[in-house]
Coordinates of C-alpha atoms in Angstrom, one line a residue:
X1 CA 7.9 142.7 -195.4
X2 CA 7.6 143.2 -191.7
X3 CA 7.3 139.9 -189.8
X4 CA 6.0 141.7 -186.8
X5 CA 2.8 141.8 -188.8
X6 CA 3.0 138.2 -189.6
X7 CA 3.3 137.3 -186.0
X8 CA 0.1 139.2 -185.3
X9 CA -1.6 137.1 -187.9
X10 CA -0.5 134.0 -186.1
X11 CA -2.0 135.4 -182.9
X12 CA -5.2 136.2 -184.7
X13 CA -5.7 132.7 -185.9
X14 CA -4.0 130.6 -183.4
X15 CA -4.7 132.5 -180.2
X16 CA -7.9 132.9 -178.2
X17 CA -10.3 135.7 -178.8
X18 CA -9.6 138.5 -176.4
X19 CA -12.1 140.3 -174.3
X20 CA -12.5 144.1 -174.7
X21 CA -9.9 145.5 -172.2
X22 CA -10.3 149.0 -173.6
X23 CA -7.7 151.7 -174.3
X24 CA -6.5 151.7 -170.7
X25 CA -4.9 148.3 -171.3
X26 CA -2.2 149.9 -173.6
X27 CA 0.4 152.3 -172.2
X28 CA 1.4 154.0 -175.5
X29 CA 4.9 155.3 -176.0
X30 CA 3.1 158.6 -176.8
X31 CA 2.7 159.0 -173.0
X32 CA 6.5 159.0 -172.6
X33 CA 6.8 161.3 -175.6
X34 CA 4.9 164.0 -173.8
X35 CA 7.9 164.7 -171.6
X36 CA 10.6 163.0 -173.6
X37 CA 9.8 163.2 -177.4
X38 CA 12.7 161.0 -178.3
X39 CA 16.1 159.7 -177.1
X40 CA 19.2 159.2 -179.3
X41 CA 20.2 155.6 -179.6
X42 CA 23.2 154.2 -177.6
X43 CA 24.9 150.9 -178.6
X44 CA 23.0 149.1 -175.9
X45 CA 19.7 150.2 -177.5
X46 CA 20.7 148.1 -180.5
X47 CA 21.0 144.8 -178.5
X48 CA 18.9 141.8 -179.5
X49 CA 16.4 140.9 -176.8
X50 CA 16.0 137.3 -178.1
X51 CA 13.1 136.6 -175.8
X52 CA 12.3 133.0 -174.8
X53 CA 8.6 133.5 -174.9
X54 CA 6.3 134.5 -177.7
X55 CA 7.9 137.3 -179.8
X56 CA 9.1 138.4 -183.1
X57 CA 12.2 140.6 -183.3
X58 CA 13.6 141.9 -186.5
X59 CA 16.4 144.0 -188.0
X60 CA 15.4 145.4 -191.4
X61 CA 17.3 147.5 -193.9
X62 CA 15.3 149.4 -196.5
X63 CA 17.4 150.4 -199.5
X64 CA 16.9 153.3 -201.9
X65 CA 19.5 152.9 -204.6
X66 CA 20.8 155.6 -206.9
X67 CA 20.0 153.2 -209.8
X68 CA 16.3 153.4 -209.0
X69 CA 16.1 150.0 -207.4
X70 CA 14.4 149.6 -204.0
X71 CA 15.4 146.8 -201.8
X72 CA 15.0 145.2 -198.4
X73 CA 17.2 142.9 -196.3
X74 CA 15.9 141.5 -193.1
X75 CA 16.7 139.0 -190.4
X76 CA 14.0 137.7 -188.1
X77 CA 14.1 136.0 -184.7
X78 CA 10.7 134.4 -183.9
X79 CA 9.5 132.4 -180.9
X80 CA 6.1 130.9 -180.5
X81 CA 5.0 130.3 -176.9
X82 CA 8.5 129.2 -175.9
X83 CA 8.0 126.0 -177.9
X84 CA 10.1 126.7 -180.9
X85 CA 12.5 129.4 -182.0
X86 CA 13.3 130.0 -185.7
X87 CA 15.3 132.6 -187.6
X88 CA 14.7 133.7 -191.2
X89 CA 16.5 135.9 -193.7
X90 CA 14.5 137.8 -196.3
X91 CA 15.5 139.9 -199.3
X92 CA 13.3 141.7 -201.7
X93 CA 14.1 143.8 -204.8
X94 CA 11.8 146.1 -206.6
X95 CA 13.1 147.0 -210.1
X96 CA 12.7 150.4 -211.7
X97 CA 10.5 150.8 -214.8
X98 CA 12.5 150.5 -218.1
X99 CA 12.4 153.1 -220.8
X100 CA 10.0 151.0 -222.9
X101 CA 7.6 150.8 -220.0
X102 CA 8.3 147.2 -219.1
X103 CA 9.3 146.1 -215.6
X104 CA 11.3 143.2 -214.2
X105 CA 9.2 141.2 -211.7
X106 CA 10.0 141.7 -208.1
X107 CA 12.6 139.3 -206.6
X108 CA 11.7 137.8 -203.2
X109 CA 13.8 135.4 -201.2
X110 CA 13.1 133.9 -197.8
X111 CA 15.3 131.3 -196.2
X112 CA 15.3 129.6 -192.8
X113 CA 18.6 130.0 -190.9
X114 CA 20.4 127.3 -189.0
X115 CA 22.6 127.6 -185.9
X116 CA 21.8 131.2 -185.1
X117 CA 23.6 133.1 -182.4
X118 CA 24.8 136.5 -181.2
X119 CA 28.1 138.1 -180.2
X120 CA 28.8 138.5 -176.4
X121 CA 27.0 141.9 -176.3
X122 CA 24.1 140.8 -178.5
X123 CA 24.8 143.5 -181.0
X124 CA 25.6 141.3 -183.9
X125 CA 23.7 138.3 -185.3
X126 CA 25.2 135.2 -186.9
X127 CA 23.9 132.0 -188.6
X128 CA 25.2 129.5 -191.1
X129 CA 25.8 131.5 -194.3
X130 CA 24.5 134.8 -192.8
X131 CA 25.7 137.6 -190.6
X132 CA 24.4 141.1 -189.6
X133 CA 27.4 142.7 -187.8
X134 CA 27.6 146.1 -186.0
X135 CA 31.0 147.7 -186.1
X136 CA 32.9 148.7 -183.0
X137 CA 31.8 152.3 -182.9
X138 CA 28.2 151.4 -183.6
X139 CA 28.0 153.5 -186.8
X140 CA 27.6 150.8 -189.5
X141 CA 26.2 147.4 -190.1
X142 CA 27.5 144.9 -192.6
X143 CA 24.8 142.6 -193.9
X144 CA 26.1 139.4 -195.6
X145 CA 24.1 136.3 -196.8
X146 CA 25.1 133.5 -199.1
X147 CA 22.2 131.2 -198.3
X148 CA 20.2 131.8 -201.5
X149 CA 21.9 131.9 -204.9
X150 CA 19.1 134.0 -206.2
X151 CA 20.1 136.9 -203.9
X152 CA 23.6 136.9 -202.4
X153 CA 23.8 139.9 -200.1
X154 CA 26.9 142.0 -199.3
X155 CA 26.0 145.4 -198.0
X156 CA 27.4 148.1 -195.6
X157 CA 24.8 150.5 -194.1
X158 CA 26.4 153.5 -192.3
X159 CA 24.3 156.0 -190.4
X160 CA 24.6 159.6 -191.4
X161 CA 22.8 160.9 -188.3
X162 CA 22.1 159.7 -184.8
X163 CA 19.5 157.0 -184.4
X164 CA 16.5 157.5 -182.2
X165 CA 13.7 155.9 -180.4
X166 CA 10.5 157.7 -179.4
X167 CA 10.1 158.4 -175.7
X168 CA 12.6 157.2 -173.2
X169 CA 12.8 153.6 -174.3
X170 CA 10.7 153.3 -177.5
X171 CA 8.2 150.9 -176.0
X172 CA 4.4 150.7 -175.8
X173 CA 3.1 148.2 -173.1
X174 CA 0.1 146.0 -173.2
X175 CA -1.8 144.8 -170.2
X176 CA -4.4 145.7 -167.6
X177 CA -1.8 146.2 -164.9
X178 CA 0.7 148.9 -166.0
X179 CA 3.3 147.5 -163.6
X180 CA 3.1 144.0 -164.9
X181 CA 2.4 144.3 -168.7
X182 CA 1.9 141.1 -170.7
X183 CA 3.3 142.5 -173.9
X184 CA 5.3 145.3 -175.5
X185 CA 6.1 146.8 -178.9
X186 CA 9.3 148.8 -179.7
X187 CA 10.8 150.5 -182.7
X188 CA 14.3 152.0 -183.0
X189 CA 15.5 153.8 -186.1
X190 CA 18.5 154.9 -188.1
X191 CA 16.5 157.0 -190.5
X192 CA 19.3 158.2 -192.8
X193 CA 22.1 155.9 -193.9
X194 CA 24.6 155.6 -196.7
X195 CA 24.5 152.3 -198.4
X196 CA 27.4 150.6 -200.3
X197 CA 27.4 147.1 -201.8
X198 CA 25.3 144.8 -203.9
X199 CA 22.8 142.0 -204.1
X200 CA 23.9 139.4 -206.7
X201 CA 21.0 137.8 -208.5
X202 CA 21.0 135.0 -211.1
X203 CA 20.9 137.8 -213.7
X204 CA 23.9 139.6 -212.2
X205 CA 24.8 142.0 -209.5
X206 CA 22.7 145.0 -208.5
X207 CA 24.6 147.9 -207.1
X208 CA 22.7 149.3 -204.1
X209 CA 24.8 152.4 -203.6
X210 CA 22.5 155.1 -202.3
X211 CA 20.5 155.8 -199.1
X212 CA 18.8 153.5 -196.7
X213 CA 17.0 153.2 -193.3
X214 CA 17.6 150.7 -190.5
X215 CA 14.8 149.6 -188.1
X216 CA 15.1 147.3 -185.1
X217 CA 11.7 146.2 -184.0
X218 CA 10.4 144.0 -181.2
X219 CA 6.9 142.6 -180.6
X220 CA 7.0 140.8 -177.3
X221 CA 3.5 139.5 -176.8
X222 CA 1.5 136.6 -175.6
X223 CA -0.6 135.0 -178.4
X224 CA -3.2 137.7 -178.9
X225 CA -3.6 140.8 -181.1
X226 CA -1.4 143.8 -180.9
X227 CA -2.3 145.6 -184.1
X228 CA -5.2 145.4 -186.6
X229 CA -3.5 147.6 -189.3
X230 CA -0.3 149.4 -190.0
X231 CA 1.0 152.3 -192.1
X232 CA 4.7 152.8 -192.9
X233 CA 6.6 155.5 -194.7
X234 CA 10.3 155.7 -195.7
X235 CA 11.1 159.0 -197.5
X236 CA 14.6 159.8 -198.8
X237 CA 15.6 163.1 -200.5
X238 CA 18.9 164.8 -201.1
X239 CA 18.6 166.7 -197.8
X240 CA 16.0 165.0 -195.7
X241 CA 15.0 161.6 -194.5
X242 CA 11.6 161.0 -192.9
X243 CA 10.3 157.8 -191.3
X244 CA 6.9 156.9 -189.8
X245 CA 5.5 153.7 -188.4
X246 CA 1.8 153.7 -187.3
X247 CA -0.3 150.9 -186.0
X248 CA -3.9 150.7 -184.8
X249 CA -4.8 148.2 -182.1
X250 CA -7.8 145.9 -182.4
X251 CA -10.9 146.8 -180.4
X252 CA -9.6 144.7 -177.5
X253 CA -7.3 147.7 -176.8
X254 CA -9.7 150.4 -177.8
X255 CA -8.6 150.7 -181.5
X256 CA -5.8 152.9 -180.1
X257 CA -3.5 154.5 -182.7
X258 CA 0.3 154.5 -181.9
X259 CA 2.5 156.5 -184.2
X260 CA 6.3 156.9 -184.0
X261 CA 8.5 158.7 -186.5
X262 CA 10.9 161.6 -187.2
X263 CA 12.7 163.7 -189.7
X264 CA 16.4 164.1 -190.0
X265 CA 19.2 165.5 -192.2
X266 CA 22.9 164.7 -192.3
X267 CA 24.2 164.8 -188.8
X268 CA 21.1 166.1 -187.1
X269 CA 17.7 164.9 -185.9
X270 CA 15.3 167.7 -186.8
X271 CA 12.4 166.3 -184.8
X272 CA 11.1 163.0 -183.7
X273 CA 8.2 161.8 -181.5
X274 CA 4.6 160.5 -181.5
X275 CA 2.7 163.5 -182.7
X276 CA 2.4 162.3 -186.3
X277 CA -0.4 161.1 -188.5
X278 CA -0.8 158.7 -191.4
X279 CA -4.0 159.1 -193.4
X280 CA -5.1 156.9 -196.4
X281 CA -6.8 158.9 -199.2
X282 CA -8.8 157.9 -202.3
X283 CA -9.6 154.5 -200.8
X284 CA -11.1 151.7 -202.9
X285 CA -12.1 148.2 -201.8
X286 CA -9.8 145.6 -203.2
X287 CA -12.3 143.1 -204.7
X288 CA -10.0 140.1 -204.0
X289 CA -9.3 140.8 -200.4
X290 CA -12.1 143.3 -199.5
X291 CA -9.5 145.5 -197.7
X292 CA -9.7 149.3 -198.2
X293 CA -6.7 149.9 -200.4
X294 CA -5.4 153.5 -200.5
X295 CA -4.6 155.2 -203.8
X296 CA -3.1 158.2 -202.0
X297 CA -1.6 159.1 -198.6
X298 CA -1.0 162.0 -196.4
X299 CA 1.8 161.8 -193.8
X300 CA 2.4 164.6 -191.3
X301 CA 5.1 165.1 -188.7
X302 CA 5.0 167.6 -185.8
X303 CA 7.6 168.3 -183.2
X304 CA 10.3 170.6 -182.0
X305 CA 14.0 171.0 -182.7
X306 CA 16.5 170.8 -179.9
X307 CA 16.5 174.6 -179.9
X308 CA 12.7 174.6 -179.3
X309 CA 11.6 175.7 -182.8
X310 CA 8.3 174.3 -184.0
X311 CA 8.6 171.7 -186.8
X312 CA 5.7 170.7 -189.1
X313 CA 6.2 168.6 -192.2
X314 CA 3.8 167.0 -194.7
X315 CA 4.2 164.4 -197.5
X316 CA 1.0 163.9 -199.5
X317 CA 0.0 162.6 -202.9
X318 CA -0.9 159.7 -205.1
X319 CA 0.7 156.3 -204.7
X320 CA 0.7 155.3 -208.3
X321 CA 0.7 151.7 -209.4
X322 CA 1.4 149.5 -206.4
X323 CA 4.7 147.6 -206.3
X324 CA 3.2 144.5 -204.8
X325 CA 0.4 143.0 -202.8
X326 CA 1.7 140.4 -200.3
X327 CA -0.5 137.5 -199.1
X328 CA 1.1 137.2 -195.6
X329 CA -0.2 133.6 -195.1
X330 CA 1.5 132.5 -198.2
X331 CA 4.9 133.7 -196.9
X332 CA 4.9 132.6 -193.2
X333 CA 7.1 129.6 -192.3
X334 CA 5.8 126.1 -192.5
X335 CA 5.7 125.6 -188.8
X336 CA 3.4 128.6 -188.5
X337 CA 1.1 127.2 -191.1
X338 CA 1.0 123.9 -189.1
X339 CA 0.0 125.8 -186.0
X340 CA -2.6 127.9 -187.9
X341 CA -4.1 124.7 -189.3
X342 CA -5.8 126.3 -192.3
X343 CA -8.2 128.7 -190.6
X344 CA -10.9 129.9 -193.0
X345 CA -11.5 133.6 -193.5
X346 CA -8.0 135.0 -192.5
X347 CA -6.7 137.2 -195.3
X348 CA -3.9 139.5 -194.0
X349 CA -2.2 141.5 -196.8
X350 CA 0.6 144.1 -197.2
X351 CA 0.2 146.6 -200.0
X352 CA 3.6 148.1 -201.0
X353 CA 4.1 151.3 -203.0
X354 CA 6.7 153.7 -204.4
X355 CA 5.2 156.5 -206.5
X356 CA 6.7 156.7 -210.0
X357 CA 6.2 160.5 -209.7
X358 CA 8.4 161.6 -206.8
X359 CA 6.5 163.3 -204.0
X360 CA 7.4 166.5 -202.2
X361 CA 8.2 166.8 -198.5
X362 CA 7.1 170.2 -197.3
X363 CA 8.8 171.1 -194.1
X364 CA 8.6 174.2 -191.9
X365 CA 11.2 174.8 -189.2
X366 CA 10.4 177.9 -187.2
X367 CA 9.7 180.4 -190.0
X368 CA 11.8 178.7 -192.7
X369 CA 9.9 176.6 -195.2
X370 CA 11.5 174.1 -197.6
X371 CA 10.0 171.9 -200.3
X372 CA 12.1 169.0 -201.6
X373 CA 11.3 166.0 -203.9
X374 CA 12.4 162.5 -202.9
X375 CA 11.6 158.8 -203.1
X376 CA 8.9 157.3 -201.0
X377 CA 8.5 153.7 -200.1
X378 CA 5.2 153.0 -198.3
X379 CA 3.2 150.1 -196.9
X380 CA -0.4 149.7 -195.9
X381 CA -1.1 146.5 -193.9
X382 CA -4.4 145.0 -193.0
X383 CA -4.7 142.2 -190.5
X384 CA -8.0 142.1 -188.7

């Protein structure tokens, strides 16, 4: 679960209603991408910002195990109005279907962290019983947590290709004065990683050897909206990895769509940038939440290789039975609930999917076309 989204919920219910600033009040990272589609990440791009004003910053590792398990490990740094800083460690495991058709319930753990801190370069995070550590050559993270006996984490996530951020710095800025923005949003990606290690549950260890993706995200905002809805895609196949993160601002910023993503293979970024699209198909209203839940998706990526060849890729198909529907307000920390104060009518939800029938990535690089099956993990989030 992406706690950037949960912070927006807090802004929605605890902040003041914003006027309509219009689309000119967001300087999308897509503007940077027109001249600089993406930049490869350097070690300093992986530093924690750890703002002392309202923000949520997160490092999250999505895991696609050879065993069929899908997992997530995430550390979150959250600050509300400079009043209180908290840190949290989350894990989630989705179990594969068994041969008899039964399925083990998802495992979700979320624990507050005490005595958090960073190394001198702010590249590694520490807290009591938890550490997310970047190695010296900035090619691998170790993720360890022993704070919850239901999910003891010991993972190593090593990138197989350079990381990237869209544009020159990965940031979109919010505010009516472009030179003095009041907020920002940033995503940085390691889209194709090798994963080793396990998560030990009460039923025993789960080997998460396989592939993964790492995302470092920052929402540095005053208490007001940044996004009304999100779409996320993480696709892993034997040859390719594709990632996409799209959000739509509320009307206060002109319902502007910001999309960042890319496609890579071992050792190479094929393309990355902001010229991508995420479309929900076969939409049905969820009677419980009244949100338009998709039953199918279509993700497209467009860009150029370093050699200047055109790249176009598409991933489309049915989502199958959803993995989970997350009531965000049931999972935010207690202090957030105190601030929110039980506001009526706020129902933010995250819908999570991984189609049981693997989908195909169709990619054309120059005149060469390739089709390859892989595992998709997708989220559709509705906030306001």
